[in-house]
PDB file of C-alpha atoms in Angstrom:
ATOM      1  CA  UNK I   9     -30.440 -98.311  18.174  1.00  0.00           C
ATOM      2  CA  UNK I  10     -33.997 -97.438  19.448  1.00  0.00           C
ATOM      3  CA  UNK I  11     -36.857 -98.316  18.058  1.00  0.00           C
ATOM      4  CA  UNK I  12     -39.921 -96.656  18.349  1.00  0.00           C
ATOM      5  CA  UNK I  13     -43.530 -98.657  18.962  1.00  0.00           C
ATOM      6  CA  UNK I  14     -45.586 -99.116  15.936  1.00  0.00           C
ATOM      7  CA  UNK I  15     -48.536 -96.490  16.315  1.00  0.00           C
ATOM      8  CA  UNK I  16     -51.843 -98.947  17.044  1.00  0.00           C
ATOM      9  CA  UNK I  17     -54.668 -98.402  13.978  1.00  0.00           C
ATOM     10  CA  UNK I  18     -57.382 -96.721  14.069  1.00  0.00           C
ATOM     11  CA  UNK I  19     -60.288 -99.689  14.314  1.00  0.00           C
ATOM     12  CA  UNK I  20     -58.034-101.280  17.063  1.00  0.00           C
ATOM     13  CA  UNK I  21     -57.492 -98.350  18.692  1.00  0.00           C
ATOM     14  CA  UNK I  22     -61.126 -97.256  18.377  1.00  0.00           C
ATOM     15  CA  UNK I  23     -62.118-100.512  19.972  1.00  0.00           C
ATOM     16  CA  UNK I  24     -60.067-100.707  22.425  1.00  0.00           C
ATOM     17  CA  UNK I  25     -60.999 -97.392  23.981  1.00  0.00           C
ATOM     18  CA  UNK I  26     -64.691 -98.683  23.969  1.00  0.00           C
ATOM     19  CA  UNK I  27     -64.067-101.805  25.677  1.00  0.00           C
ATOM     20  CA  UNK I  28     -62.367-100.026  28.014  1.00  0.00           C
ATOM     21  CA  UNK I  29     -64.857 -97.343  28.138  1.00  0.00           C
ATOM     22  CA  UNK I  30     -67.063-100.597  28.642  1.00  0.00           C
ATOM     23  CA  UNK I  31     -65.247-101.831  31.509  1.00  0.00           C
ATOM     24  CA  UNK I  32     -64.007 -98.593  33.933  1.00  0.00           C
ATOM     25  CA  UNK I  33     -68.266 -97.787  33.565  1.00  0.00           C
ATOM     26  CA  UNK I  34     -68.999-101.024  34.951  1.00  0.00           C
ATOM     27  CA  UNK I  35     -71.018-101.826  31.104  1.00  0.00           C
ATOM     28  CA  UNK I  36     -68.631-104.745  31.449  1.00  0.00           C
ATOM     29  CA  UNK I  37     -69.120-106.299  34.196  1.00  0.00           C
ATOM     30  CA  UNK I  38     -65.666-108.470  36.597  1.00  0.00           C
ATOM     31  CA  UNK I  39     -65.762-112.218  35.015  1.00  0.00           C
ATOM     32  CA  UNK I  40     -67.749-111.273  32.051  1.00  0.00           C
ATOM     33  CA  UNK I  41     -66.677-113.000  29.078  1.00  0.00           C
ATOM     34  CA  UNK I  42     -65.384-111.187  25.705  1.00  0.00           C
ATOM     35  CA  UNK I  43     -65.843-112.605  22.531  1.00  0.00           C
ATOM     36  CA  UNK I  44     -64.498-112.121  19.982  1.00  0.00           C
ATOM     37  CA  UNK I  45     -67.265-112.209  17.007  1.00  0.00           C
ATOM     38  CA  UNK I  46     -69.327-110.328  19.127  1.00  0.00           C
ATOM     39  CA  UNK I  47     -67.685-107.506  20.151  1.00  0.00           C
ATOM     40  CA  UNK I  48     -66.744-106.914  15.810  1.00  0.00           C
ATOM     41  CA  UNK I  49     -69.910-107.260  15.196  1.00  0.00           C
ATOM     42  CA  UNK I  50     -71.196-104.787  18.290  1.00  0.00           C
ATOM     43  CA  UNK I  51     -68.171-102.123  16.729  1.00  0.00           C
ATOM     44  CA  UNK I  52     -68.915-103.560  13.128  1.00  0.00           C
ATOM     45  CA  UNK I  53     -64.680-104.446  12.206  1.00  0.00           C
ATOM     46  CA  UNK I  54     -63.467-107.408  12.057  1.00  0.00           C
ATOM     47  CA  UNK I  55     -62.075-109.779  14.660  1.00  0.00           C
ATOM     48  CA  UNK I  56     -58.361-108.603  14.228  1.00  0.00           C
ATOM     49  CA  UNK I  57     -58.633-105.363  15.415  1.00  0.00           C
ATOM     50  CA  UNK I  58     -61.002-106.697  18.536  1.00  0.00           C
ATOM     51  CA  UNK I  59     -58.156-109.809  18.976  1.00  0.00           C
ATOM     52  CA  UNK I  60     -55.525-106.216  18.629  1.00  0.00           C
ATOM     53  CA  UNK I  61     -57.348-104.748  21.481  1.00  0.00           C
ATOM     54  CA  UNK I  62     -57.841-107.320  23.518  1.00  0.00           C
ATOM     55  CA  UNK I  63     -54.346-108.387  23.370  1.00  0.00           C
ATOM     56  CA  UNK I  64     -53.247-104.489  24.141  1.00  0.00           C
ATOM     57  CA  UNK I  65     -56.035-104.842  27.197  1.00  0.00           C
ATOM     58  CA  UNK I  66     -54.414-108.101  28.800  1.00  0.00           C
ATOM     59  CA  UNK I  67     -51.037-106.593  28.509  1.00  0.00           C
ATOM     60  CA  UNK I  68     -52.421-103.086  31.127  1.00  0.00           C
ATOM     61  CA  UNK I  69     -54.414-106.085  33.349  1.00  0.00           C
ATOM     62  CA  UNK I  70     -57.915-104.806  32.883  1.00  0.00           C
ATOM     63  CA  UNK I  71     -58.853-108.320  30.615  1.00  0.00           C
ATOM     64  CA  UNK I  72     -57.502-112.162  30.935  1.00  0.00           C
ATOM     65  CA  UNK I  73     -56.621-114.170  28.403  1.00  0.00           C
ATOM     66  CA  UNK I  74     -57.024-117.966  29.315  1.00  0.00           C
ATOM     67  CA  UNK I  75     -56.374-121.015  27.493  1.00  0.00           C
ATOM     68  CA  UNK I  76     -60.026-122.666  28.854  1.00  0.00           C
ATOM     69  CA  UNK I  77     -61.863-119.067  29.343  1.00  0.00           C
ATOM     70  CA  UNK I  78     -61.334-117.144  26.522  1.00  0.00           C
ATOM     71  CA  UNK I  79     -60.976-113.744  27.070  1.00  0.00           C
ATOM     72  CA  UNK I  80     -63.063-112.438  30.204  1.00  0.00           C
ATOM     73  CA  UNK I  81     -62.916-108.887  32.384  1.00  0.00           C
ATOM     74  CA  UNK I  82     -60.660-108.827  34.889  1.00  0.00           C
ATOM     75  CA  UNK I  83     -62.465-110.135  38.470  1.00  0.00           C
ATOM     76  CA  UNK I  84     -61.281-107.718  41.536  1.00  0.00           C
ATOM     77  CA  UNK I  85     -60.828-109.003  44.578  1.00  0.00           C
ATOM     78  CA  UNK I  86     -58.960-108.048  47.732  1.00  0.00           C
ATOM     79  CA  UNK I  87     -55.758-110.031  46.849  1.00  0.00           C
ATOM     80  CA  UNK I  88     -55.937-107.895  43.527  1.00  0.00           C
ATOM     81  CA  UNK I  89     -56.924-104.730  45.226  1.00  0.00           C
ATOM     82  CA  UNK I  90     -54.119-104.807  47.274  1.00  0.00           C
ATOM     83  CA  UNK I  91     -52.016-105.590  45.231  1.00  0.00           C
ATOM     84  CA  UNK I  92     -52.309-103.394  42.923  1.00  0.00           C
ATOM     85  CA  UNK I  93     -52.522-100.527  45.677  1.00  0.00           C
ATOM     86  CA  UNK I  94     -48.833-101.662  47.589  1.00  0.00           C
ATOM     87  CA  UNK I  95     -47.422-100.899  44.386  1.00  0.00           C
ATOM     88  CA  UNK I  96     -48.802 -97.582  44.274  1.00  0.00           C
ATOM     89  CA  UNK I  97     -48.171 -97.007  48.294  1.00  0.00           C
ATOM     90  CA  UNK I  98     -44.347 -97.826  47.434  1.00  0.00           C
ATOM     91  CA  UNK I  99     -44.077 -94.954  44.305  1.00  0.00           C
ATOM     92  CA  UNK I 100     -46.670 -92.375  44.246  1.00  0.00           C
ATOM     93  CA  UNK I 101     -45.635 -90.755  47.043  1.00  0.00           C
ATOM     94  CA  UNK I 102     -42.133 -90.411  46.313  1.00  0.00           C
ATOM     95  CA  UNK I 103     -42.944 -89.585  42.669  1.00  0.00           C
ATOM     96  CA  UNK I 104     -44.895 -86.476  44.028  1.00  0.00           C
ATOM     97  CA  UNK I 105     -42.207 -85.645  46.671  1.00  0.00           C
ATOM     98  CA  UNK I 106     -39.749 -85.539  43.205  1.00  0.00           C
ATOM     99  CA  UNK I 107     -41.803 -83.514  41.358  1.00  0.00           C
ATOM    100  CA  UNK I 108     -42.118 -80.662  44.345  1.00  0.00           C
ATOM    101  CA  UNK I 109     -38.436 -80.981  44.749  1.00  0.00           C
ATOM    102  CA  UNK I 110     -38.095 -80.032  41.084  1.00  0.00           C
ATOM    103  CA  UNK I 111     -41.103 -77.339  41.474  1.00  0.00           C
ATOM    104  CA  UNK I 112     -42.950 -78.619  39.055  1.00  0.00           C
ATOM    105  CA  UNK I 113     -46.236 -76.955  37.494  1.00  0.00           C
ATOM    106  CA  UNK I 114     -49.156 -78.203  39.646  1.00  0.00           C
ATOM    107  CA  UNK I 115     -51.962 -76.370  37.273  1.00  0.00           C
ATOM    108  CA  UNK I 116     -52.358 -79.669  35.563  1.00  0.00           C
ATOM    109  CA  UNK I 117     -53.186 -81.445  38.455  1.00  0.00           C
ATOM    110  CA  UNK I 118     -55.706 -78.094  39.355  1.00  0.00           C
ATOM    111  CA  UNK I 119     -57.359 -78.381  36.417  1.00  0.00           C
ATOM    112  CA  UNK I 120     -57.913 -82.119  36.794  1.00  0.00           C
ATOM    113  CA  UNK I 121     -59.722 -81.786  40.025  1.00  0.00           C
ATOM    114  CA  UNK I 122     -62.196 -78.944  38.720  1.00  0.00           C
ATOM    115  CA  UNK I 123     -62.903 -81.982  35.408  1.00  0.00           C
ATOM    116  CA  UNK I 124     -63.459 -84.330  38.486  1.00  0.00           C
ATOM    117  CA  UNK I 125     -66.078 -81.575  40.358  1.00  0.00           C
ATOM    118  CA  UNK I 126     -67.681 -80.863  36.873  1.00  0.00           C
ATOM    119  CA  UNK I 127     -67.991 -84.778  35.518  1.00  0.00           C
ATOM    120  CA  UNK I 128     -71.415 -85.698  34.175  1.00  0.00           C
ATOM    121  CA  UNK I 129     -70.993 -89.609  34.925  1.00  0.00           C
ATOM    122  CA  UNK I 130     -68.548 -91.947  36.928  1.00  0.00           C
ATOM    123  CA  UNK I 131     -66.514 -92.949  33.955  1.00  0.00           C
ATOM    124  CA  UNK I 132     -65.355 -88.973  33.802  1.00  0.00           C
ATOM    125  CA  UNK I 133     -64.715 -88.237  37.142  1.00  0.00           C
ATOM    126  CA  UNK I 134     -62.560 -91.584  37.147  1.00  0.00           C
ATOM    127  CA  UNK I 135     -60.718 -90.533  34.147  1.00  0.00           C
ATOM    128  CA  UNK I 136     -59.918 -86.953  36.094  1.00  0.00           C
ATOM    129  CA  UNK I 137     -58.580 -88.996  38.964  1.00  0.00           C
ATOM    130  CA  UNK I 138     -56.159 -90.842  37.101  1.00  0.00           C
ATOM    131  CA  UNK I 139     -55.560 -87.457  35.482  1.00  0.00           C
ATOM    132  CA  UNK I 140     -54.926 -85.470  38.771  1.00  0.00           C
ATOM    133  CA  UNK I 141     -52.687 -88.541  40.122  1.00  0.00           C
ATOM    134  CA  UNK I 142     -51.039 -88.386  36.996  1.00  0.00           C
ATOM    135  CA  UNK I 143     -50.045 -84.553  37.408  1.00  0.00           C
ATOM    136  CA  UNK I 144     -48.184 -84.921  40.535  1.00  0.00           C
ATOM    137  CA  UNK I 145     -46.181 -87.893  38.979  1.00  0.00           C
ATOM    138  CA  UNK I 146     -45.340 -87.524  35.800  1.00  0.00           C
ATOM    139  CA  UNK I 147     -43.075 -84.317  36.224  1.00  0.00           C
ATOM    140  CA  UNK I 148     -40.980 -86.283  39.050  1.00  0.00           C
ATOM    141  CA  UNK I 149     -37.723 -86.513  36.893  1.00  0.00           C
ATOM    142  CA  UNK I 150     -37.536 -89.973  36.632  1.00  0.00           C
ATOM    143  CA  UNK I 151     -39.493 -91.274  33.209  1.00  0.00           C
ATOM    144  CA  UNK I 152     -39.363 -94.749  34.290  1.00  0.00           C
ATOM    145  CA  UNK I 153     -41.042 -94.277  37.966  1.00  0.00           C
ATOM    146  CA  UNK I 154     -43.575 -92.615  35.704  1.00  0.00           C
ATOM    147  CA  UNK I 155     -44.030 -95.522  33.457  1.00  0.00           C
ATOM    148  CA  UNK I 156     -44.074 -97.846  36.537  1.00  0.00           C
ATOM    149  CA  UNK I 157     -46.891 -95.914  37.942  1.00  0.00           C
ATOM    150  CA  UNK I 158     -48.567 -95.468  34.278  1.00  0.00           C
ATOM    151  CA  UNK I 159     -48.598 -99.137  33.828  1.00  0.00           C
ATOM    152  CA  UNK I 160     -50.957 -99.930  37.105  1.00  0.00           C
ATOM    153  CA  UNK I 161     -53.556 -96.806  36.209  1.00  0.00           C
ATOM    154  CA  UNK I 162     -55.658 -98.696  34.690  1.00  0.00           C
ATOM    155  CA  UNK I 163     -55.875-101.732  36.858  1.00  0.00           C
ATOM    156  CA  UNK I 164     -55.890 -98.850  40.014  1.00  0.00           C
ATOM    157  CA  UNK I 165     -59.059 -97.166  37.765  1.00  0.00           C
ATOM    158  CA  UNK I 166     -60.705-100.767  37.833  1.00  0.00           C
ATOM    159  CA  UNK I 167     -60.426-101.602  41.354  1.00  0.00           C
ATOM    160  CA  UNK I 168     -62.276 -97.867  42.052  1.00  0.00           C
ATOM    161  CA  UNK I 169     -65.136 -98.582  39.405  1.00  0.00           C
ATOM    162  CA  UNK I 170     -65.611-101.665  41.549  1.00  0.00           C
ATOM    163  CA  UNK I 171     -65.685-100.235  45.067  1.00  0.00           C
ATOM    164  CA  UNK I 172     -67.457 -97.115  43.968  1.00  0.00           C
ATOM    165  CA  UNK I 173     -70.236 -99.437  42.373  1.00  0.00           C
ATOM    166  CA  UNK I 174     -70.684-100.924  45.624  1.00  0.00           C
ATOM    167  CA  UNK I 175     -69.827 -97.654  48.354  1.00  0.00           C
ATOM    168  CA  UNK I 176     -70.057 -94.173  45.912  1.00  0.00           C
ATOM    169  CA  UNK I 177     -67.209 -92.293  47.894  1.00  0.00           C
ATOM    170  CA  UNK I 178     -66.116 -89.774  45.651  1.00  0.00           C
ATOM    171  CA  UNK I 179     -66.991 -87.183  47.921  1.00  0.00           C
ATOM    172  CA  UNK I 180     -64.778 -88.177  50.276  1.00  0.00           C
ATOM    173  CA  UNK I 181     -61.519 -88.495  47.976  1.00  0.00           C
ATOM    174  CA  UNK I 182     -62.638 -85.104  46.108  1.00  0.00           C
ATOM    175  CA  UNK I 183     -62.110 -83.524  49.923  1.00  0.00           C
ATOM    176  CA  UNK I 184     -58.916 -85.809  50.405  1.00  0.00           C
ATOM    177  CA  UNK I 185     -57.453 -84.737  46.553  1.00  0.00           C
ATOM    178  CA  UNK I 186     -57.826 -80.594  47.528  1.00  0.00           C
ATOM    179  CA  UNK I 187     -56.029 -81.680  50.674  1.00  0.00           C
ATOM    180  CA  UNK I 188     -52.904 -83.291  48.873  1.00  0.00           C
ATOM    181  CA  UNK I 189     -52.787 -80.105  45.988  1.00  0.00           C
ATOM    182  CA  UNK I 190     -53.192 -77.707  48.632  1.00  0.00           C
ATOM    183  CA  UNK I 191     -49.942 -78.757  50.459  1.00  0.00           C
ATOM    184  CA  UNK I 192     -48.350 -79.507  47.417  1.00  0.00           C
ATOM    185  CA  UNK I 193     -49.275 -75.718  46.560  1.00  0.00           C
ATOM    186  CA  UNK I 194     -47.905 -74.394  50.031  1.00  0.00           C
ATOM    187  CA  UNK I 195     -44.688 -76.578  49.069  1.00  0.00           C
ATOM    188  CA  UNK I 196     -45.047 -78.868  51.761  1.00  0.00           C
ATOM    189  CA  UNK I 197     -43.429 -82.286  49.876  1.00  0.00           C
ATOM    190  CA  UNK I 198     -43.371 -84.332  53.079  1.00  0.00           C
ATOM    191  CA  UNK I 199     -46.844 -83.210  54.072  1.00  0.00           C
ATOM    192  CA  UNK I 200     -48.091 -84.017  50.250  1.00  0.00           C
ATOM    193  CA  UNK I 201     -46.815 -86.907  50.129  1.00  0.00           C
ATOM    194  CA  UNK I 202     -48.099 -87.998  53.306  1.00  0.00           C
ATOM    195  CA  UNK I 203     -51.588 -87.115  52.944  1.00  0.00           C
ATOM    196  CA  UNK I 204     -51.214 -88.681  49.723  1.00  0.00           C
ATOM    197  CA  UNK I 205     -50.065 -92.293  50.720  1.00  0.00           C
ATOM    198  CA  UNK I 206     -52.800 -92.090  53.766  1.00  0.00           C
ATOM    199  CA  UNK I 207     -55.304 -91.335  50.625  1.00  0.00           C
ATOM    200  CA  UNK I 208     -54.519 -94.458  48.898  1.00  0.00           C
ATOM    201  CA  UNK I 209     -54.282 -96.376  51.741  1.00  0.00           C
ATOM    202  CA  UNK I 210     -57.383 -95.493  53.146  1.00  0.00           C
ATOM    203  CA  UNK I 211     -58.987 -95.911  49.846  1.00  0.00           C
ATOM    204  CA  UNK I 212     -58.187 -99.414  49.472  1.00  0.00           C
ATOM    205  CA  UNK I 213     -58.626-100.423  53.211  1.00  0.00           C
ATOM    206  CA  UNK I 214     -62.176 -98.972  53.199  1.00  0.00           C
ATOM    207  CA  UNK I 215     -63.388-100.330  50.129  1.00  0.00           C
ATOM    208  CA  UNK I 216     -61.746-104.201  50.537  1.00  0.00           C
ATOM    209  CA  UNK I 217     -60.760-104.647  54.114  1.00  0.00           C
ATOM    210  CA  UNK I 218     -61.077-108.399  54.359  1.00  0.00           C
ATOM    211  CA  UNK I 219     -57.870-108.336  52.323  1.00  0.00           C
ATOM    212  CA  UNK I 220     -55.753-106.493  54.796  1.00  0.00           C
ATOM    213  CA  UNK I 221     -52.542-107.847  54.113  1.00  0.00           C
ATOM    214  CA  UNK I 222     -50.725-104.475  52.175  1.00  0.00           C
TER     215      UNK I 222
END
């Protein structure tokens, strides 16, 4: 028998979108600490639904929970970087290839990319990334592959509030993004895909290329 997961409440879920809010705006800074009574009183609940939240948080790797720390914001570094990009180098590309095989609607993925040309601040054009990644994934056939690649999104969104901080390159994977939907558009899966793995690989290598070990 399945069971379904128990819907998160409202306060909990409320604060947990700000902190994250907080943290893929750079508000929250890599290694900053989160505490508890503060962050209740900042969203005026109670320390349950904050404890809720930042439980839910550790669990998608954007916070860390440590026995000596407390509860800080997750540091990126090249190891993580990496890291979290292999895992995206070894799916995404093959998740799109899927989902062309199976002609799947790309106007999702088109409509992401003109909320990414039309975003007021960095925190909305890196929530219509994830969204336009998300568009050529999700309809690959395979709902776990899609979970797999859901579960490193936000840890992938982190590591590109980080490096765009430090080099603003949007520009550049705006051009790169039009490249990848127009040859998914044209029906070229091998070319989409490709142009897609070189995009995250590039991305990563150019923003932390001390840690060149993907």
């Amino acid at each position: 028998m399945a069971f379904a997961p128990s819907p998160i409440p409202s306060r909990t879920q409320y604060v947990l979108e700000a902190i994250k809010h907080g943290i893929l705006t750079g508000g929250l800074s890599p290694g900053q600490a989160l505490v508890e009574t503060e962050l209740a009183a900042r969203f005026g609940v109670s320390k349950t639904p904050v404890r809720e939240a930042l439980k839910t948080l550790a669990g998608t790797g954007l916070v860390v929970m440590s026995q000596f720390k407390g509860v800080t914001v997750r540091t990126v570094d090249a190891a993580m970087a990496h890291e979290v990009y292999d895992v995206r180098l070894l799916l995404e590309p093959e998740a799109l290839r899927r989902s062309l095989t199976r002609r799947a609607s790309l106007e999702p993925a088109r409509e992401a990319l003109v909320k990414a040309d039309e975003a007021a601040d960095r925190a909305e054009r890196s929530l219509a990334n994830r969204e336009f990644h998300r568009a050529l994934y999700l309809p690959c056939g395979n709902p776990l592959l899609a979970r797999m690649l859901d579960e490193v999104r936000d840890q992938a969104a982190l590591v590109s509030t980080v490096a765009w901080a430090a080099v603003p390159s949007w520009e550049q994977e705006a051009g790169e993004h039009r490249e990848i939907l127009r040859l998914a558009l044209a029906g070229d899966a091998e070319g989409a895909a490709r142009a897609l793995h070189d995009h995250i690989a590039s991305f990563v290598q150019r923003a932390f290329p001390e840690g060149d070990h993907a």
